């Protein structure tokens, strides 16, 4: 991938170069991350690469906002926690709307915990309905289990059909 990115740079194909580098970052992070905990800053960088690729794919149909009320370099979270949630927001929420939508990530701090909120204004879903038996919800279950087991954290999902979904981590 790095060789292809260098070729794109030589050919003055800046967008192609950046897409390849972002994809390479995602692959390296997913395949080589061995740490159980990483900084929130590192997780947000991977989300940024993922969202860049989605913006290149879907254009103005997809937007991304980030609001940090914490020092992302100082907050430790279980690795591979944010990107699966953001991917679900894009795949099952925003891309199901013809006009697309926005993924917003906010962080805050209470006296005893950090809170990370991922919100999309996609199609939402009925949280009372049983989830389908397919593999699309494995990422959420995996993140929820790791948050609980590794740091006593919680994951809460709130969704309103036709309005959007909010996933909140408390660490």
C-alpha positions as a Python dict, from the first residue, in 0.01 Angstrom:
ca = {
    (1, 'X'): (0, 0, 0),
    (2, 'X'): (285, 238, 76),
    (3, 'X'): (435, 172, -268),
    (4, 'X'): (100, 247, -433),
    (5, 'X'): (69, 565, -225),
    (6, 'X'): (417, 674, -338),
    (7, 'X'): (320, 608, -700),
    (8, 'X'): (4, 814, -652),
    (9, 'X'): (216, 1095, -509),
    (10, 'X'): (454, 1081, -806),
    (11, 'X'): (154, 1097, -1038),
    (12, 'X'): (24, 1398, -843),
    (13, 'X'): (-290, 1206, -735),
    (14, 'X'): (-320, 1354, -386),
    (15, 'X'): (-666, 1217, -304),
    (16, 'X'): (-566, 867, -409),
    (17, 'X'): (-248, 889, -202),
    (18, 'X'): (-440, 999, 109),
    (19, 'X'): (-705, 727, 63),
    (20, 'X'): (-437, 458, 36),
    (21, 'X'): (-251, 589, 341),
    (22, 'X'): (-578, 599, 542),
    (23, 'X'): (-663, 244, 438),
    (24, 'X'): (-312, 132, 532),
    (25, 'X'): (-349, 295, 874),
    (26, 'X'): (-678, 110, 931),
    (27, 'X'): (-528, -224, 827),
    (28, 'X'): (-216, -178, 1042),
    (29, 'X'): (-419, -76, 1346),
    (30, 'X'): (-666, -363, 1313),
    (31, 'X'): (-403, -626, 1239),
    (32, 'X'): (-111, -517, 1456),
    (33, 'X'): (-258, -358, 1768),
    (34, 'X'): (-169, -586, 2057),
    (35, 'X'): (-225, -342, 2343),
    (36, 'X'): (-541, -394, 2545),
    (37, 'X'): (-568, -20, 2614),
    (38, 'X'): (-480, 270, 2388),
    (39, 'X'): (-527, 643, 2413),
    (40, 'X'): (-855, 791, 2302),
    (41, 'X'): (-645, 1008, 2073),
    (42, 'X'): (-516, 697, 1889),
    (43, 'X'): (-868, 553, 1853),
    (44, 'X'): (-996, 887, 1720),
    (45, 'X'): (-718, 892, 1458),
    (46, 'X'): (-840, 556, 1325),
    (47, 'X'): (-1199, 684, 1320),
    (48, 'X'): (-1078, 990, 1130),
    (49, 'X'): (-911, 766, 869),
    (50, 'X'): (-1227, 553, 843),
    (51, 'X'): (-1451, 859, 806),
    (52, 'X'): (-1218, 1011, 545),
    (53, 'X'): (-1258, 698, 333),
    (54, 'X'): (-1637, 708, 378),
    (55, 'X'): (-1646, 1077, 278),
    (56, 'X'): (-1447, 995, -35),
    (57, 'X'): (-1691, 715, -111),
    (58, 'X'): (-2018, 894, -35),
    (59, 'X'): (-1921, 1260, -82),
    (60, 'X'): (-2144, 1519, 80),
    (61, 'X'): (-2391, 1251, 197),
    (62, 'X'): (-2173, 1189, 504),
    (63, 'X'): (-2044, 1431, 765),
    (64, 'X'): (-1831, 1389, 1077),
    (65, 'X'): (-1810, 1609, 1386),
    (66, 'X'): (-1584, 1579, 1687),
    (67, 'X'): (-1626, 1761, 2018),
    (68, 'X'): (-1366, 1690, 2287),
    (69, 'X'): (-1407, 1812, 2642),
    (70, 'X'): (-1125, 1585, 2759),
    (71, 'X'): (-756, 1550, 2685),
    (72, 'X'): (-773, 1263, 2435),
    (73, 'X'): (-405, 1184, 2489),
    (74, 'X'): (-467, 1124, 2861),
    (75, 'X'): (-775, 898, 2837),
    (76, 'X'): (-713, 524, 2802),
    (77, 'X'): (-982, 305, 2645),
    (78, 'X'): (-993, -57, 2527),
    (79, 'X'): (-837, -81, 2182),
    (80, 'X'): (-1065, -122, 1882),
    (81, 'X'): (-1362, 30, 2066),
    (82, 'X'): (-1471, 330, 1860),
    (83, 'X'): (-1433, 229, 1497),
    (84, 'X'): (-1679, -66, 1510),
    (85, 'X'): (-1946, 161, 1661),
    (86, 'X'): (-1883, 435, 1404),
    (87, 'X'): (-1889, 176, 1125),
    (88, 'X'): (-2230, 53, 1246),
    (89, 'X'): (-2355, 412, 1256),
    (90, 'X'): (-2252, 460, 893),
    (91, 'X'): (-2361, 120, 757),
    (92, 'X'): (-2688, 68, 945),
    (93, 'X'): (-2793, 428, 1009),
    (94, 'X'): (-2668, 698, 777),
    (95, 'X'): (-2627, 503, 453),
    (96, 'X'): (-2982, 375, 486),
    (97, 'X'): (-3102, 735, 434),
    (98, 'X'): (-3095, 864, 78),
    (99, 'X'): (-2974, 1205, 194),
    (100, 'X'): (-2707, 1056, 425),
    (101, 'X'): (-2630, 1219, 758),
    (102, 'X'): (-2379, 1296, 1031),
    (103, 'X'): (-2175, 1098, 1281),
    (104, 'X'): (-2082, 1302, 1588),
    (105, 'X'): (-1843, 1196, 1863),
    (106, 'X'): (-1838, 1385, 2192),
    (107, 'X'): (-1629, 1324, 2501),
    (108, 'X'): (-1675, 1455, 2853),
    (109, 'X'): (-1554, 1384, 3203),
    (110, 'X'): (-1733, 1344, 3533),
    (111, 'X'): (-1568, 1324, 3872),
    (112, 'X'): (-1515, 947, 3842),
    (113, 'X'): (-1545, 857, 3473),
    (114, 'X'): (-1504, 949, 3110),
    (115, 'X'): (-1801, 950, 2875),
    (116, 'X'): (-1775, 895, 2500),
    (117, 'X'): (-2089, 946, 2293),
    (118, 'X'): (-2128, 844, 1929),
    (119, 'X'): (-2443, 982, 1770),
    (120, 'X'): (-2579, 941, 1419),
    (121, 'X'): (-2886, 1096, 1262),
    (122, 'X'): (-2954, 787, 1053),
    (123, 'X'): (-3266, 574, 1036),
    (124, 'X'): (-3249, 449, 1396),
    (125, 'X'): (-3408, 124, 1508),
    (126, 'X'): (-3648, -15, 1764),
    (127, 'X'): (-3432, -111, 2063),
    (128, 'X'): (-3715, -331, 2194),
    (129, 'X'): (-3721, -547, 1880),
    (130, 'X'): (-3497, -854, 1882),
    (131, 'X'): (-3173, -802, 1691),
    (132, 'X'): (-3134, -1007, 1377),
    (133, 'X'): (-2928, -1324, 1395),
    (134, 'X'): (-2671, -1195, 1145),
    (135, 'X'): (-2318, -1090, 1232),
    (136, 'X'): (-2386, -714, 1209),
    (137, 'X'): (-2423, -673, 1586),
    (138, 'X'): (-2115, -870, 1689),
    (139, 'X'): (-1901, -555, 1693),
    (140, 'X'): (-2126, -384, 1946),
    (141, 'X'): (-2146, -694, 2166),
    (142, 'X'): (-1768, -733, 2153),
    (143, 'X'): (-1707, -369, 2249),
    (144, 'X'): (-1967, -394, 2529),
    (145, 'X'): (-1804, -709, 2671),
    (146, 'X'): (-1454, -561, 2658),
    (147, 'X'): (-1564, -235, 2822),
    (148, 'X'): (-1731, -427, 3103),
    (149, 'X'): (-1457, -687, 3154),
    (150, 'X'): (-1150, -469, 3110),
    (151, 'X'): (-1245, -150, 3290),
    (152, 'X'): (-1587, -189, 3449),
    (153, 'X'): (-1731, 37, 3182),
    (154, 'X'): (-2076, 37, 3034),
    (155, 'X'): (-2223, 75, 2687),
    (156, 'X'): (-2573, 210, 2642),
    (157, 'X'): (-2767, 228, 2315),
    (158, 'X'): (-3057, 466, 2262),
    (159, 'X'): (-3232, 480, 1927),
    (160, 'X'): (-3548, 626, 1783),
    (161, 'X'): (-3671, 489, 1450),
    (162, 'X'): (-3652, 761, 1187),
    (163, 'X'): (-3438, 987, 1407),
    (164, 'X'): (-3104, 825, 1485),
    (165, 'X'): (-2898, 633, 1736),
    (166, 'X'): (-2676, 728, 2028),
    (167, 'X'): (-2418, 492, 2178),
    (168, 'X'): (-2266, 602, 2508),
    (169, 'X'): (-1955, 450, 2669),
    (170, 'X'): (-1884, 523, 3032),
    (171, 'X'): (-1533, 434, 3141),
}
